[in-house]
mmCIF file with all atom_site columns, C-alpha atoms in Angstrom:
data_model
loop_
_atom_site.group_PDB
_atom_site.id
_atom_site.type_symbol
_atom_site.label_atom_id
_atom_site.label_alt_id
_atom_site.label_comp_id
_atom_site.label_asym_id
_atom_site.label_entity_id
_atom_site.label_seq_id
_atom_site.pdbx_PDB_ins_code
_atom_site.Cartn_x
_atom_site.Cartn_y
_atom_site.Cartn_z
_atom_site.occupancy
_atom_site.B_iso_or_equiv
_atom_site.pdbx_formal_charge
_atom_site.auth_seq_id
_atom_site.auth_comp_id
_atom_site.auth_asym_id
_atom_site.auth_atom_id
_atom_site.pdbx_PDB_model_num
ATOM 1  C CA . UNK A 1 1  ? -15.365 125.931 28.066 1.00 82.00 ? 1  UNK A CA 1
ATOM 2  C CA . UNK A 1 2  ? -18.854 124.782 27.407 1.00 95.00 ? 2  UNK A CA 1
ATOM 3  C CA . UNK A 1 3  ? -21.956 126.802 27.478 1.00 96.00 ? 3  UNK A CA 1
ATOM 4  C CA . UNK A 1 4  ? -23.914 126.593 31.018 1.00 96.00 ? 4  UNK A CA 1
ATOM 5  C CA . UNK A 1 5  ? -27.605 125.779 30.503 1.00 95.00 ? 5  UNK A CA 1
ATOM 6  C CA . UNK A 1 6  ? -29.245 128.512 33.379 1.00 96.00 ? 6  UNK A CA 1
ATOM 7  C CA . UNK A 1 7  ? -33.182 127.696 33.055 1.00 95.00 ? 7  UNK A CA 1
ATOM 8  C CA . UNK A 1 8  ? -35.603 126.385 31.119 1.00 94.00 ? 8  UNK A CA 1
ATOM 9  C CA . UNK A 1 9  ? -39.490 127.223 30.688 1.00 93.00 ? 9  UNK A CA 1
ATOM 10 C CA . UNK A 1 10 ? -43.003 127.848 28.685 1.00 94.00 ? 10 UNK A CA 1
ATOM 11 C CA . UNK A 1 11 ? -42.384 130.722 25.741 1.00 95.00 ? 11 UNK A CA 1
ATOM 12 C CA . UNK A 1 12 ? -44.463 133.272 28.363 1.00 95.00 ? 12 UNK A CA 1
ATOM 13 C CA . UNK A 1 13 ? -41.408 132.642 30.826 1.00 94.00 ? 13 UNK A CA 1
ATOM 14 C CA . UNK A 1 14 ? -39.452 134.670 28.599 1.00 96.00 ? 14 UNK A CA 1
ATOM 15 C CA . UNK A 1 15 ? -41.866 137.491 27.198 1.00 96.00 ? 15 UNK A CA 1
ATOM 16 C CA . UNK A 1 16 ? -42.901 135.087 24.403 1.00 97.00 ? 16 UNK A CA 1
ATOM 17 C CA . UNK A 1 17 ? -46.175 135.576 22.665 1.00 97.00 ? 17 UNK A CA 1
ATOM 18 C CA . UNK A 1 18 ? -48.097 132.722 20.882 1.00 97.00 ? 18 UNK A CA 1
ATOM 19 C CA . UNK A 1 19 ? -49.365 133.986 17.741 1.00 97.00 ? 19 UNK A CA 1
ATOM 20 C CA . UNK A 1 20 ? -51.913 131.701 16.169 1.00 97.00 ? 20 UNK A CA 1
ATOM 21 C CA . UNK A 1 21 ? -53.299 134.363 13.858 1.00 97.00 ? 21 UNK A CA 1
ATOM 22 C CA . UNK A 1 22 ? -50.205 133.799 12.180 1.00 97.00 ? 22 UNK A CA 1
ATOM 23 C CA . UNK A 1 23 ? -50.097 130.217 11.700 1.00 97.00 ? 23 UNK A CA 1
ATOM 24 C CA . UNK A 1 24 ? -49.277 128.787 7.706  1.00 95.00 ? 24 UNK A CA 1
ATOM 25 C CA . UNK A 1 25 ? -49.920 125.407 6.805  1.00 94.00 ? 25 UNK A CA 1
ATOM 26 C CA . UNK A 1 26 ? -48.875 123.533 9.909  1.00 93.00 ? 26 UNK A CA 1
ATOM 27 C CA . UNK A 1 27 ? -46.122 126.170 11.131 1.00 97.00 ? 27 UNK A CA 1
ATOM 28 C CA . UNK A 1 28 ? -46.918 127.838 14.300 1.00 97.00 ? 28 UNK A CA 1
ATOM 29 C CA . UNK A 1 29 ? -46.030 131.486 14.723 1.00 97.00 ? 29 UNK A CA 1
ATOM 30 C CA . UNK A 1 30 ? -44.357 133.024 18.201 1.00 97.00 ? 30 UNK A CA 1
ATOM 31 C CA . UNK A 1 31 ? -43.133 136.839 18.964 1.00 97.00 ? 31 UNK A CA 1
ATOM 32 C CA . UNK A 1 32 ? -40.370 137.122 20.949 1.00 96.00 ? 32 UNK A CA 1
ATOM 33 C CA . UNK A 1 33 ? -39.994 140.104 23.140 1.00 93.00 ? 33 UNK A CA 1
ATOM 34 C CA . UNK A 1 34 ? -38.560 142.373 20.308 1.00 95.00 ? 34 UNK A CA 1
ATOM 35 C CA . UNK A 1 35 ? -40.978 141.660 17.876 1.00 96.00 ? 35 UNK A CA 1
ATOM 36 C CA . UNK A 1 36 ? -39.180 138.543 16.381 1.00 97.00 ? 36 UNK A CA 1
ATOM 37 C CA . UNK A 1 37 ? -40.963 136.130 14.579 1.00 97.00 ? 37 UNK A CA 1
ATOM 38 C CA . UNK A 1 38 ? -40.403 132.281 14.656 1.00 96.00 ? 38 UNK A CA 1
ATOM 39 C CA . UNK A 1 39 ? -42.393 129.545 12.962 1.00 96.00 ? 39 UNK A CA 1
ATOM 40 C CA . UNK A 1 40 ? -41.742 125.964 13.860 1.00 95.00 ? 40 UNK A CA 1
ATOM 41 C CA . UNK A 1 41 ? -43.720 123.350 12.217 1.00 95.00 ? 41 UNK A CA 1
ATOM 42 C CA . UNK A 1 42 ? -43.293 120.675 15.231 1.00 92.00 ? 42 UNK A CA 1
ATOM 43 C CA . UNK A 1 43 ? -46.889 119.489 16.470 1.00 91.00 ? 43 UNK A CA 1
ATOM 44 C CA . UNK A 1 44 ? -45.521 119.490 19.850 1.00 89.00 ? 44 UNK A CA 1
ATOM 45 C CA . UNK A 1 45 ? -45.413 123.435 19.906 1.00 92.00 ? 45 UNK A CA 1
ATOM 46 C CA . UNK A 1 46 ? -49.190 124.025 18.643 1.00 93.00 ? 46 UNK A CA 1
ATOM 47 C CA . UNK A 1 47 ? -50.083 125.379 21.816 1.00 92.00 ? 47 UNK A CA 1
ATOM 48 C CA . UNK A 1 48 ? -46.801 126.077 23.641 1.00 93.00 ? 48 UNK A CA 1
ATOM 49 C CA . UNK A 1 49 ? -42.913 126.162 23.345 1.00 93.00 ? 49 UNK A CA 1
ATOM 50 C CA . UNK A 1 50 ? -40.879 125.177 25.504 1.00 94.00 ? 50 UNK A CA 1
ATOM 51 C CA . UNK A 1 51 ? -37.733 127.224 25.772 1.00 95.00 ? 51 UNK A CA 1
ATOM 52 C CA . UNK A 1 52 ? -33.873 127.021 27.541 1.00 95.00 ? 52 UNK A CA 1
ATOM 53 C CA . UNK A 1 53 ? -32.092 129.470 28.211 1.00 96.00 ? 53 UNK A CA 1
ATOM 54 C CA . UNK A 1 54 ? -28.342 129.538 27.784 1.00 97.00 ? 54 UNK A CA 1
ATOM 55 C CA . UNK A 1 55 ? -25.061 131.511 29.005 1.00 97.00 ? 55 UNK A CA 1
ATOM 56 C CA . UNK A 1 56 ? -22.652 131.809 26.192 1.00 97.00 ? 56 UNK A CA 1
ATOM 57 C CA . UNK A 1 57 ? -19.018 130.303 28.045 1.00 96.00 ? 57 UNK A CA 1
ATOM 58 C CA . UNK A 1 58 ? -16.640 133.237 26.514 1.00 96.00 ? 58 UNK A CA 1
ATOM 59 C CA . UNK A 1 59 ? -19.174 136.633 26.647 1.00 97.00 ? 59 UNK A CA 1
ATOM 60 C CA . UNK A 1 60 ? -21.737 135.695 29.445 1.00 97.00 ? 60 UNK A CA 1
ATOM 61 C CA . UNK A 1 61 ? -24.685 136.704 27.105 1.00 97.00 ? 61 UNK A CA 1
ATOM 62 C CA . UNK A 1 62 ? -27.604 134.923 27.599 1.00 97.00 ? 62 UNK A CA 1
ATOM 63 C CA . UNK A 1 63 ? -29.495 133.482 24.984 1.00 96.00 ? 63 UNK A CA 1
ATOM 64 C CA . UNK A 1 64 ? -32.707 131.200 24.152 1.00 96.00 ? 64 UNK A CA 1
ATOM 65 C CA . UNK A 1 65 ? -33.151 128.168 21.947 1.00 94.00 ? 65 UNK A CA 1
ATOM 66 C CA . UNK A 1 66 ? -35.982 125.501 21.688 1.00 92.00 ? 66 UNK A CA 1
ATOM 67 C CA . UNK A 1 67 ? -35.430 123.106 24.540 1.00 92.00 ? 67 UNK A CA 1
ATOM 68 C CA . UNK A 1 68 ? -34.203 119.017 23.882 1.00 85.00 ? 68 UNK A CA 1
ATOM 69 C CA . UNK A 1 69 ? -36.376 117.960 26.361 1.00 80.00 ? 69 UNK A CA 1
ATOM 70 C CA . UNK A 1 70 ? -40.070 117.247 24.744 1.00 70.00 ? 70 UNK A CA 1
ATOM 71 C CA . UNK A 1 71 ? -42.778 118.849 26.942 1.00 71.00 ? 71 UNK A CA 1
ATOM 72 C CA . UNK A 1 72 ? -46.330 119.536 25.748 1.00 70.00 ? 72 UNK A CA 1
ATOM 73 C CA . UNK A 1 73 ? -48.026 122.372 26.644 1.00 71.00 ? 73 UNK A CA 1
ATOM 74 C CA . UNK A 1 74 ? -51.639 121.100 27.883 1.00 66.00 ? 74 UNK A CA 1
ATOM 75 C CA . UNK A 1 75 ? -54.634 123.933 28.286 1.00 58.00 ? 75 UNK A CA 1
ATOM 76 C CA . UNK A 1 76 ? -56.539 121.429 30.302 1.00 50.00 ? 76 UNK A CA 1
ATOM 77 C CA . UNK A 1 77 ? -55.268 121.450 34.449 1.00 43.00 ? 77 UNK A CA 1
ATOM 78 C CA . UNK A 1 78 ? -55.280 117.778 36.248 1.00 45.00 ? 78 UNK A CA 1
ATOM 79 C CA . UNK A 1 79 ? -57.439 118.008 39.222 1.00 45.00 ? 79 UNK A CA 1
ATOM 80 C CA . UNK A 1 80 ? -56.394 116.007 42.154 1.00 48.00 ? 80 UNK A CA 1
ATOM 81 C CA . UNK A 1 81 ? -58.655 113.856 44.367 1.00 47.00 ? 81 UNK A CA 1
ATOM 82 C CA . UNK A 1 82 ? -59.244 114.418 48.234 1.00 49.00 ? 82 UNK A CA 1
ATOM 83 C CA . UNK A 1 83 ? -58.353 111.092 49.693 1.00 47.00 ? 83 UNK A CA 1
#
């Protein structure tokens, strides 16, 4: 049995906190929703992380990891043209 990917979304999704106070030399600090701290030093995840969410195949607990899939977290919003 294989692990079943459920979701996958922005750190906030999951009660993730972005904490740039807490930035070192290029890593860049997130709290998880127990008060976990995790530093990754990818320039992808300078403004957000992008997180999957997993169901373990033998226990059914769910658990998070940094997602495969690149995605960059952009502040700026597209606006779309009225044709």
């Amino acid at each position: 049995m294989e692990d079943k990917l459920l979701c996958s979304g922005w750190h906030y999704t999951f009660g993730w906190l972005r904490r740039p106070e807490l930035d070192i030399d290029g890593h860049f600090g997130y709290e998880d929703g127990d008060g976990d701290l995790y530093f990754t030093c990818d320039p992808r995840h300078e403004h957000g992380l992008y997180l999957d969410c997993w169901e373990d195949a033998e226990t059914g607990e769910k658990y998070l990891c940094f997602s495969k899939v690149p995605r960059i977290f952009s502040k700026r919003r597209k606006l779309k043209k009225k044709l």
